[in-house]
Amino acid sequence: VKPSYTPILFKLAELGAHDRSVRASTGELAKALSISQQSASRLLVEMEKVGLIERQRQGRYQTVQLTEAGLESLAEIYSLLSRVFEPAKKDLMLTTTVFSGLGEGSYYMSLDGYRKQFRAKLGFDPFPGTLNLRIQGEDLGKRKMMEGFSPIEIEGFANEKRTYGGAYCYRALINEKLRGAVIVPIRAHYGEDVIEVIAPYQLRKQLHLKDGDAVGVKILS
Amino acid sequence: VKPSYTPILFKLAELGAHDRSVRASTGELAKALSISQQSASRLLVEMEKVGLIERQRQGRYQTVQLTEAGLESLAEIYSLLSRVFEPAKKDLMLTTTVFSGLGEGSYYMSLDGYRKQFRAKLGFDPFPGTLNLRIQGEDLGKRKMMEGFSPIEIEGFANEKRTYGGAYCYRALINEKLRGAVIVPIRAHYGEDVIEVIAPYQLRKQLHLKDGDAVGVKILS
DNA sequence: ATTACTAGAAGGCGAGTAT
DNA sequence: TATACTCGCCTTCTAGTAA
């Protein structure tokens, strides 16, 4: 991301463009940032081209919204500055709801290539299945922050049939009670609002969860 | 602060230059930031000149430390991003009822001096009128709490005829659905149990409100 | 009122190089 | 090794202006 984009990203975030489309004319942005209207226009065009923002034209006016990529670049900065200004990094609390996935989780979790690493690196033998959670809208930014935590890396491997990708794990406390870990495949971008949790227990049973139930996930630093 | 300085400020903060003098060669900075050694050198010279950093030469090496001004410009960014990423946990719920005011609201809301600011600072063009709400007795204390939230300031102005006072705005969610803002004139002449709400819609119509109807106002932090 | 194109001016960039 | 100067190139700027 070019440095000249950051003031605009900041301003847009300040206007609320991180969670909705806001009206932001090139003239107003220009004045707020002490640049010319022409520069504001050019920068918005460029930022849209590289996928940092999305715009809708509504007659004479435009509305602007940050894309995932735009939000991510802000989160990266925020995560860095958090480490500077709040050295004792606090745990991160995510509010989520349960949903049913495709059940692939149990297949992957049963593979020895992964299980050995979970035991060695996380210290527990995970239940062969994952709990699918959808992050609530207002916590979406925190997902990016989570990725600023230092991850526990699970390496990919291959057998005769195919290769299996790596993943990052983040230790977590589920509903303030049960230890587990959030697992994020290194490639394969899921929906940005979805996380998967593994644990030494069958979380659904242990916590009596059904689809739609709320689950608190505290990412531990 | 020039945008081109921010990547260097970020990098220096990451290296710990916010609380001590750290060794940071122009070559290393250049590689880390994907710029030339020459640019890194020039930027450091400039940043020192404008008082963002201090440098000591130690033989062939230099050490760099952020000044108060440098740290402050980072803190400003951090504070802005905090507001974006930190949860709106302590939202404040006010239970109110609709009543009819004197209709002055539409006059003030139609003034360009105010409208421009609403667009710039709230991100929407308000309907030219305000919704008058009376806070229910048991919620009166919450009105003070609201004023503890950090307000969005609308500045006063003057035209040929008279002067117009400033106001504070607080983002709000009306009946858990519609975005708007509570607006509080800085020189308040209202009873303490009254608030006015502005929104990009005509709230009365949109929500089918008549006098005496209950309205929930959630003040967003 | 908007957004955004063109074109000339201003200034940032990095290669070469001095120290 | 360092840092930082000059200088030519090129990106980015804004004024003017079209749509």
Tab-separated table of N, CA, C and O in Angstrom, chain A residues 92-195:
chain	number	residue	atom	x	y	z
A	92	LEU	N	-8.038	-11.299	23.247
A	92	LEU	CA	-8.981	-10.750	22.276
A	92	LEU	C	-10.282	-11.528	22.373
A	92	LEU	O	-10.298	-12.739	22.265
A	93	MET	N	-11.374	-10.820	22.594
A	93	MET	CA	-12.666	-11.482	22.794
A	93	MET	C	-13.498	-11.404	21.525
A	93	MET	O	-13.822	-10.312	21.069
A	94	LEU	N	-13.858	-12.556	20.972
A	94	LEU	CA	-14.716	-12.596	19.788
A	94	LEU	C	-16.099	-13.114	20.170
A	94	LEU	O	-16.219	-14.122	20.860
A	95	THR	N	-17.122	-12.434	19.687
A	95	THR	CA	-18.485	-12.909	19.904
A	95	THR	C	-18.956	-13.575	18.619
A	95	THR	O	-18.906	-12.968	17.550
A	96	THR	N	-19.396	-14.817	18.722
A	96	THR	CA	-19.704	-15.595	17.520
A	96	THR	C	-20.991	-16.385	17.705
A	96	THR	O	-21.517	-16.487	18.805
A	97	THR	N	-21.461	-16.960	16.592
A	97	THR	CA	-22.603	-17.875	16.671
A	97	THR	C	-22.271	-19.166	15.928
A	97	THR	O	-21.534	-19.161	14.938
A	98	VAL	N	-22.855	-20.251	16.407
A	98	VAL	CA	-22.598	-21.576	15.855
A	98	VAL	C	-23.320	-21.766	14.524
A	98	VAL	O	-24.441	-21.286	14.366
A	99	PHE	N	-22.668	-22.418	13.575
A	99	PHE	CA	-23.399	-22.893	12.394
A	99	PHE	C	-22.809	-24.226	11.959
A	99	PHE	O	-21.743	-24.623	12.422
A	100	SER	N	-23.520	-24.919	11.083
A	100	SER	CA	-23.060	-26.231	10.633
A	100	SER	C	-22.266	-26.094	9.349
A	100	SER	O	-22.725	-25.473	8.399
A	101	GLY	N	-21.091	-26.685	9.329
A	101	GLY	CA	-20.278	-26.666	8.114
A	101	GLY	C	-20.563	-27.906	7.298
A	101	GLY	O	-21.599	-28.539	7.439
A	102	LEU	N	-19.606	-28.270	6.448
A	102	LEU	CA	-19.826	-29.408	5.560
A	102	LEU	C	-19.320	-30.708	6.167
A	102	LEU	O	-19.398	-31.758	5.546
A	103	GLY	N	-18.764	-30.615	7.355
A	103	GLY	CA	-18.277	-31.828	7.986
A	103	GLY	C	-16.912	-32.281	7.492
A	103	GLY	O	-16.437	-33.349	7.842
A	104	GLU	N	-16.252	-31.449	6.677
A	104	GLU	CA	-14.902	-31.805	6.237
A	104	GLU	C	-13.951	-31.834	7.408
A	104	GLU	O	-12.962	-32.547	7.412
A	105	GLY	N	-14.238	-30.998	8.372
A	105	GLY	CA	-13.364	-30.863	9.534
A	105	GLY	C	-12.963	-32.204	10.111
A	105	GLY	O	-11.777	-32.462	10.332
A	106	SER	N	-13.939	-33.088	10.305
A	106	SER	CA	-13.616	-34.358	10.954
A	106	SER	C	-12.638	-35.177	10.116
A	106	SER	O	-11.788	-35.881	10.658
A	107	TYR	N	-12.763	-35.073	8.793
A	107	TYR	CA	-11.828	-35.809	7.947
A	107	TYR	C	-10.393	-35.315	8.171
A	107	TYR	O	-9.493	-36.094	8.446
A	108	TYR	N	-10.229	-34.023	8.079
A	108	TYR	CA	-8.874	-33.482	8.226
A	108	TYR	C	-8.311	-33.747	9.619
A	108	TYR	O	-7.148	-34.111	9.782
A	109	MET	N	-9.168	-33.559	10.621
A	109	MET	CA	-8.682	-33.700	11.994
A	109	MET	C	-8.271	-35.131	12.304
A	109	MET	O	-7.536	-35.376	13.254
A	110	SER	N	-8.745	-36.062	11.509
A	110	SER	CA	-8.409	-37.456	11.798
A	110	SER	C	-7.110	-37.884	11.121
A	110	SER	O	-6.617	-38.983	11.339
A	111	LEU	N	-6.551	-37.034	10.304
A	111	LEU	CA	-5.307	-37.385	9.610
A	111	LEU	C	-4.124	-37.339	10.568
A	111	LEU	O	-3.934	-36.356	11.287
A	112	ASP	N	-3.328	-38.401	10.528
A	112	ASP	CA	-2.185	-38.464	11.438
A	112	ASP	C	-1.206	-37.316	11.225
A	112	ASP	O	-0.614	-36.811	12.171
A	113	GLY	N	-1.049	-36.921	9.961
A	113	GLY	CA	-0.112	-35.842	9.652
A	113	GLY	C	-0.430	-34.571	10.420
A	113	GLY	O	0.470	-33.803	10.773
A	114	TYR	N	-1.698	-34.344	10.660
A	114	TYR	CA	-2.089	-33.181	11.455
A	114	TYR	C	-2.119	-33.499	12.951
A	114	TYR	O	-1.634	-32.724	13.776
A	115	ARG	N	-2.683	-34.657	13.296
A	115	ARG	CA	-2.893	-34.968	14.718
A	115	ARG	C	-1.597	-34.936	15.508
A	115	ARG	O	-1.543	-34.402	16.613
A	116	LYS	N	-0.541	-35.517	14.913
A	116	LYS	CA	0.758	-35.517	15.600
A	116	LYS	C	1.200	-34.105	15.931
A	116	LYS	O	1.712	-33.834	17.010
A	117	GLN	N	0.991	-33.209	14.973
A	117	GLN	CA	1.430	-31.825	15.202
A	117	GLN	C	0.577	-31.144	16.266
A	117	GLN	O	1.094	-30.385	17.082
A	118	PHE	N	-0.715	-31.426	16.243
A	118	PHE	CA	-1.566	-30.825	17.279
A	118	PHE	C	-1.099	-31.262	18.665
A	118	PHE	O	-0.974	-30.447	19.580
A	119	ARG	N	-0.841	-32.552	18.799
A	119	ARG	CA	-0.400	-33.044	20.106
A	119	ARG	C	0.902	-32.374	20.515
A	119	ARG	O	1.061	-31.917	21.641
A	120	ALA	N	1.828	-32.298	19.573
A	120	ALA	CA	3.148	-31.761	19.908
A	120	ALA	C	3.101	-30.256	20.157
A	120	ALA	O	3.746	-29.748	21.071
A	121	LYS	N	2.328	-29.529	19.352
A	121	LYS	CA	2.417	-28.069	19.408
A	121	LYS	C	1.330	-27.424	20.253
A	121	LYS	O	1.529	-26.347	20.806
A	122	LEU	N	0.172	-28.067	20.334
A	122	LEU	CA	-0.910	-27.500	21.141
A	122	LEU	C	-1.044	-28.204	22.480
A	122	LEU	O	-1.639	-27.674	23.420
A	123	GLY	N	-0.500	-29.420	22.555
A	123	GLY	CA	-0.535	-30.117	23.839
A	123	GLY	C	-1.818	-30.867	24.085
A	123	GLY	O	-2.093	-31.260	25.211
A	124	PHE	N	-2.636	-31.043	23.064
A	124	PHE	CA	-3.820	-31.886	23.264
A	124	PHE	C	-4.150	-32.638	21.983
A	124	PHE	O	-3.726	-32.267	20.895
A	125	ASP	N	-4.896	-33.712	22.163
A	125	ASP	CA	-5.346	-34.517	21.040
A	125	ASP	C	-6.747	-34.050	20.680
A	125	ASP	O	-7.680	-34.267	21.441
A	126	PRO	N	-6.885	-33.393	19.558
A	126	PRO	CA	-8.179	-32.753	19.282
A	126	PRO	C	-9.276	-33.757	18.943
A	126	PRO	O	-9.014	-34.793	18.344
A	127	PHE	N	-10.488	-33.434	19.352
A	127	PHE	CA	-11.656	-34.170	18.907
A	127	PHE	C	-11.708	-34.119	17.374
A	127	PHE	O	-11.440	-33.071	16.793
A	128	PRO	N	-12.025	-35.229	16.726
A	128	PRO	CA	-12.003	-35.227	15.248
A	128	PRO	C	-13.184	-34.490	14.658
A	128	PRO	O	-14.120	-35.104	14.145
A	129	GLY	N	-13.136	-33.205	14.726
A	129	GLY	CA	-14.185	-32.378	14.138
A	129	GLY	C	-13.900	-30.946	14.525
A	129	GLY	O	-13.157	-30.687	15.470
A	130	THR	N	-14.467	-30.009	13.787
A	130	THR	CA	-14.264	-28.607	14.128
A	130	THR	C	-15.608	-27.963	14.410
A	130	THR	O	-16.630	-28.397	13.884
A	131	LEU	N	-15.580	-26.957	15.261
A	131	LEU	CA	-16.787	-26.183	15.538
A	131	LEU	C	-16.751	-24.948	14.654
A	131	LEU	O	-15.802	-24.160	14.709
A	132	ASN	N	-17.762	-24.807	13.810
A	132	ASN	CA	-17.812	-23.660	12.891
A	132	ASN	C	-18.510	-22.486	13.561
A	132	ASN	O	-19.628	-22.630	14.034
A	133	LEU	N	-17.848	-21.347	13.527
A	133	LEU	CA	-18.415	-20.169	14.171
A	133	LEU	C	-18.415	-18.997	13.203
A	133	LEU	O	-17.482	-18.822	12.426
A	134	ARG	N	-19.482	-18.241	13.277
A	134	ARG	CA	-19.565	-17.034	12.458
A	134	ARG	C	-19.380	-15.827	13.365
A	134	ARG	O	-20.059	-15.704	14.385
A	135	ILE	N	-18.454	-14.960	12.996
A	135	ILE	CA	-18.161	-13.790	13.819
A	135	ILE	C	-19.229	-12.737	13.616
A	135	ILE	O	-19.641	-12.469	12.482
A	136	GLN	N	-19.672	-12.128	14.712
A	136	GLN	CA	-20.679	-11.071	14.599
A	136	GLN	C	-20.081	-9.825	13.978
A	136	GLN	O	-18.921	-9.518	14.189
A	137	GLY	N	-20.894	-9.163	13.231
A	137	GLY	CA	-20.450	-8.027	12.434
A	137	GLY	C	-19.516	-7.068	13.134
A	137	GLY	O	-18.457	-6.742	12.617
A	138	GLU	N	-19.892	-6.656	14.339
A	138	GLU	CA	-19.082	-5.619	14.976
A	138	GLU	C	-17.719	-6.128	15.420
A	138	GLU	O	-16.845	-5.347	15.758
A	139	ASP	N	-17.511	-7.436	15.380
A	139	ASP	CA	-16.220	-7.979	15.787
A	139	ASP	C	-15.331	-8.347	14.606
A	139	ASP	O	-14.231	-8.842	14.790
A	140	LEU	N	-15.832	-8.062	13.415
A	140	LEU	CA	-15.085	-8.500	12.231
A	140	LEU	C	-13.665	-7.974	12.204
A	140	LEU	O	-12.740	-8.668	11.823
A	141	GLY	N	-13.485	-6.735	12.615
A	141	GLY	CA	-12.146	-6.156	12.609
A	141	GLY	C	-11.197	-6.943	13.493
A	141	GLY	O	-10.003	-7.012	13.225
A	142	LYS	N	-11.739	-7.561	14.532
A	142	LYS	CA	-10.875	-8.282	15.467
A	142	LYS	C	-10.263	-9.522	14.851
A	142	LYS	O	-9.233	-9.993	15.296
A	143	ARG	N	-10.933	-10.042	13.848
A	143	ARG	CA	-10.378	-11.216	13.199
A	143	ARG	C	-9.016	-10.886	12.603
A	143	ARG	O	-8.079	-11.659	12.680
A	144	LYS	N	-8.931	-9.701	12.019
A	144	LYS	CA	-7.646	-9.263	11.473
A	144	LYS	C	-6.623	-9.103	12.592
A	144	LYS	O	-5.459	-9.423	12.438
A	145	MET	N	-7.099	-8.576	13.716
A	145	MET	CA	-6.172	-8.372	14.822
A	145	MET	C	-5.642	-9.704	15.318
A	145	MET	O	-4.487	-9.814	15.685
A	146	MET	N	-6.510	-10.703	15.299
A	146	MET	CA	-6.075	-12.032	15.727
A	146	MET	C	-4.883	-12.478	14.904
A	146	MET	O	-3.926	-13.049	15.431
A	147	GLU	N	-4.929	-12.175	13.623
A	147	GLU	CA	-3.848	-12.611	12.753
A	147	GLU	C	-2.576	-11.822	13.027
A	147	GLU	O	-1.507	-12.149	12.524
A	148	GLY	N	-2.660	-10.798	13.845
A	148	GLY	CA	-1.468	-10.100	14.295
A	148	GLY	C	-0.814	-10.799	15.478
A	148	GLY	O	0.333	-10.528	15.793
A	149	PHE	N	-1.543	-11.707	16.125
A	149	PHE	CA	-0.947	-12.491	17.210
A	149	PHE	C	0.060	-13.458	16.607
A	149	PHE	O	-0.021	-13.812	15.451
A	150	SER	N	1.004	-13.911	17.423
A	150	SER	CA	1.981	-14.842	16.852
A	150	SER	C	1.349	-16.238	16.836
A	150	SER	O	0.952	-16.762	17.863
A	151	PRO	N	1.257	-16.809	15.651
A	151	PRO	CA	0.526	-18.057	15.496
A	151	PRO	C	1.376	-19.281	15.808
A	151	PRO	O	2.599	-19.217	15.799
A	152	ILE	N	0.719	-20.383	16.108
A	152	ILE	CA	1.361	-21.687	16.186
A	152	ILE	C	1.180	-22.322	14.820
A	152	ILE	O	0.056	-22.503	14.362
A	153	GLU	N	2.302	-22.644	14.177
A	153	GLU	CA	2.203	-23.074	12.786
A	153	GLU	C	2.081	-24.587	12.668
A	153	GLU	O	2.878	-25.325	13.223
A	154	ILE	N	1.065	-25.029	11.949
A	154	ILE	CA	0.900	-26.441	11.616
A	154	ILE	C	1.336	-26.599	10.168
A	154	ILE	O	0.823	-25.906	9.285
A	155	GLU	N	2.301	-27.524	9.940
A	155	GLU	CA	2.853	-27.621	8.592
A	155	GLU	C	2.021	-28.535	7.704
A	155	GLU	O	1.417	-29.493	8.177
A	156	GLY	N	2.040	-28.218	6.423
A	156	GLY	CA	1.387	-29.082	5.461
A	156	GLY	C	2.188	-30.360	5.258
A	156	GLY	O	3.321	-30.478	5.722
A	157	PHE	N	1.614	-31.334	4.579
A	157	PHE	CA	2.341	-32.576	4.305
A	157	PHE	C	1.690	-33.229	3.090
A	157	PHE	O	0.696	-32.723	2.545
A	158	ALA	N	2.262	-34.356	2.668
A	158	ALA	CA	1.698	-35.060	1.511
A	158	ALA	C	1.692	-36.559	1.780
A	158	ALA	O	2.562	-37.058	2.495
A	159	ASN	N	0.693	-37.258	1.271
A	159	ASN	CA	0.773	-38.718	1.266
A	159	ASN	C	0.723	-39.182	-0.193
A	159	ASN	O	0.903	-38.378	-1.107
A	160	GLU	N	0.448	-40.461	-0.416
A	160	GLU	CA	0.485	-40.967	-1.798
A	160	GLU	C	-0.565	-40.288	-2.654
A	160	GLU	O	-0.383	-40.097	-3.842
A	161	LYS	N	-1.681	-39.948	-2.043
A	161	LYS	CA	-2.818	-39.474	-2.834
A	161	LYS	C	-2.764	-37.993	-3.154
A	161	LYS	O	-3.036	-37.579	-4.269
A	162	ARG	N	-2.403	-37.176	-2.147
A	162	ARG	CA	-2.527	-35.731	-2.375
A	162	ARG	C	-1.699	-34.963	-1.346
A	162	ARG	O	-1.053	-35.555	-0.478
A	163	THR	N	-1.722	-33.671	-1.466
A	163	THR	CA	-1.023	-32.845	-0.477
A	163	THR	C	-2.053	-32.150	0.405
A	163	THR	O	-3.197	-31.918	-0.001
A	164	TYR	N	-1.614	-31.851	1.610
A	164	TYR	CA	-2.483	-31.195	2.587
A	164	TYR	C	-1.824	-29.903	3.032
A	164	TYR	O	-0.642	-29.906	3.404
A	165	GLY	N	-2.553	-28.813	3.001
A	165	GLY	CA	-1.976	-27.496	3.286
A	165	GLY	C	-1.716	-27.267	4.762
A	165	GLY	O	-2.196	-27.999	5.622
A	166	GLY	N	-0.939	-26.238	5.033
A	166	GLY	CA	-0.635	-25.880	6.416
A	166	GLY	C	-1.729	-25.024	7.028
A	166	GLY	O	-2.711	-24.673	6.377
A	167	ALA	N	-1.553	-24.709	8.303
A	167	ALA	CA	-2.550	-23.889	8.999
A	167	ALA	C	-1.883	-23.151	10.151
A	167	ALA	O	-0.797	-23.516	10.599
A	168	TYR	N	-2.529	-22.093	10.564
A	168	TYR	CA	-2.095	-21.378	11.759
A	168	TYR	C	-3.088	-21.624	12.872
A	168	TYR	O	-4.295	-21.624	12.633
A	169	CYS	N	-2.584	-21.811	14.093
A	169	CYS	CA	-3.458	-21.981	15.243
A	169	CYS	C	-3.239	-20.852	16.246
A	169	CYS	O	-2.138	-20.323	16.365
A	170	TYR	N	-4.310	-20.488	16.916
A	170	TYR	CA	-4.246	-19.488	17.982
A	170	TYR	C	-4.965	-20.072	19.189
A	170	TYR	O	-6.139	-20.437	19.096
A	171	ARG	N	-4.265	-20.152	20.299
A	171	ARG	CA	-4.883	-20.691	21.504
A	171	ARG	C	-6.084	-19.853	21.902
A	171	ARG	O	-6.066	-18.629	21.760
A	172	ALA	N	-7.096	-20.525	22.406
A	172	ALA	CA	-8.326	-19.800	22.726
A	172	ALA	C	-9.043	-20.452	23.896
A	172	ALA	O	-8.821	-21.629	24.211
A	173	LEU	N	-9.865	-19.646	24.559
A	173	LEU	CA	-10.701	-20.130	25.655
A	173	LEU	C	-12.151	-19.980	25.193
A	173	LEU	O	-12.585	-18.896	24.822
A	174	ILE	N	-12.878	-21.119	25.226
A	174	ILE	CA	-14.232	-21.121	24.678
A	174	ILE	C	-15.226	-20.921	25.812
A	174	ILE	O	-15.203	-21.650	26.800
A	175	ASN	N	-16.080	-19.942	25.661
A	175	ASN	CA	-17.068	-19.609	26.697
A	175	ASN	C	-16.444	-19.482	28.090
A	175	ASN	O	-17.035	-19.911	29.081
A	176	GLU	N	-15.239	-18.948	28.133
A	176	GLU	CA	-14.541	-18.710	29.415
A	176	GLU	C	-14.258	-19.996	30.173
A	176	GLU	O	-13.976	-19.965	31.372
A	177	LYS	N	-14.366	-21.150	29.522
A	177	LYS	CA	-14.222	-22.404	30.260
A	177	LYS	C	-13.238	-23.366	29.619
A	177	LYS	O	-12.282	-23.803	30.253
A	178	LEU	N	-13.494	-23.700	28.356
A	178	LEU	CA	-12.777	-24.821	27.758
A	178	LEU	C	-11.636	-24.353	26.875
A	178	LEU	O	-11.797	-23.441	26.061
A	179	ARG	N	-10.492	-25.015	27.033
A	179	ARG	CA	-9.331	-24.677	26.211
A	179	ARG	C	-9.458	-25.273	24.820
A	179	ARG	O	-9.935	-26.386	24.658
A	180	GLY	N	-9.007	-24.543	23.864
A	180	GLY	CA	-9.019	-25.049	22.499
A	180	GLY	C	-8.141	-24.157	21.649
A	180	GLY	O	-7.262	-23.466	22.180
A	181	ALA	N	-8.359	-24.166	20.353
A	181	ALA	CA	-7.575	-23.315	19.469
A	181	ALA	C	-8.386	-22.976	18.239
A	181	ALA	O	-9.174	-23.799	17.751
A	182	VAL	N	-8.209	-21.747	17.769
A	182	VAL	CA	-8.766	-21.370	16.474
A	182	VAL	C	-7.800	-21.845	15.415
A	182	VAL	O	-6.586	-21.706	15.575
A	183	ILE	N	-8.304	-22.459	14.359
A	183	ILE	CA	-7.433	-22.932	13.288
A	183	ILE	C	-7.782	-22.237	11.980
A	183	ILE	O	-8.956	-22.138	11.613
A	184	VAL	N	-6.747	-21.707	11.320
A	184	VAL	CA	-6.939	-20.927	10.092
A	184	VAL	C	-6.073	-21.530	8.996
A	184	VAL	O	-4.847	-21.445	9.067
A	185	PRO	N	-6.681	-22.171	7.995
A	185	PRO	CA	-5.892	-22.711	6.881
A	185	PRO	C	-5.084	-21.605	6.230
A	185	PRO	O	-5.577	-20.488	6.074
A	186	ILE	N	-3.827	-21.934	5.864
A	186	ILE	CA	-2.962	-20.862	5.365
A	186	ILE	C	-3.462	-20.362	4.016
A	186	ILE	O	-3.543	-19.168	3.783
A	187	ARG	N	-3.754	-21.277	3.097
A	187	ARG	CA	-4.454	-20.770	1.907
A	187	ARG	C	-5.886	-21.241	1.981
A	187	ARG	O	-6.233	-22.006	2.843
A	188	ALA	N	-6.686	-20.871	1.103
A	188	ALA	CA	-8.126	-21.092	1.241
A	188	ALA	C	-8.658	-19.996	2.126
A	188	ALA	O	-8.624	-20.053	3.347
A	189	HIS	N	-9.028	-18.923	1.489
A	189	HIS	CA	-9.698	-17.866	2.214
A	189	HIS	C	-11.158	-18.236	2.302
A	189	HIS	O	-11.857	-18.255	1.310
A	190	TYR	N	-11.583	-18.562	3.499
A	190	TYR	CA	-13.002	-18.771	3.738
A	190	TYR	C	-13.710	-17.453	3.643
A	190	TYR	O	-13.098	-16.431	3.399
A	191	GLY	N	-14.972	-17.494	3.981
A	191	GLY	CA	-15.639	-16.241	4.267
A	191	GLY	C	-14.860	-15.590	5.389
A	191	GLY	O	-14.358	-16.271	6.276
A	192	GLU	N	-14.741	-14.275	5.307
A	192	GLU	CA	-13.930	-13.557	6.287
A	192	GLU	C	-14.593	-13.545	7.660
A	192	GLU	O	-13.982	-13.144	8.639
A	193	ASP	N	-15.824	-13.973	7.744
A	193	ASP	CA	-16.526	-13.895	9.029
A	193	ASP	C	-16.601	-15.257	9.711
A	193	ASP	O	-17.338	-15.435	10.660
A	194	VAL	N	-15.837	-16.220	9.213
A	194	VAL	CA	-15.943	-17.584	9.729
A	194	VAL	C	-14.636	-18.029	10.374
A	194	VAL	O	-13.555	-17.781	9.843
A	195	ILE	N	-14.728	-18.644	11.546
A	195	ILE	CA	-13.556	-19.289	12.133
A	195	ILE	C	-13.919	-20.707	12.550
A	195	ILE	O	-15.090	-21.031	12.745
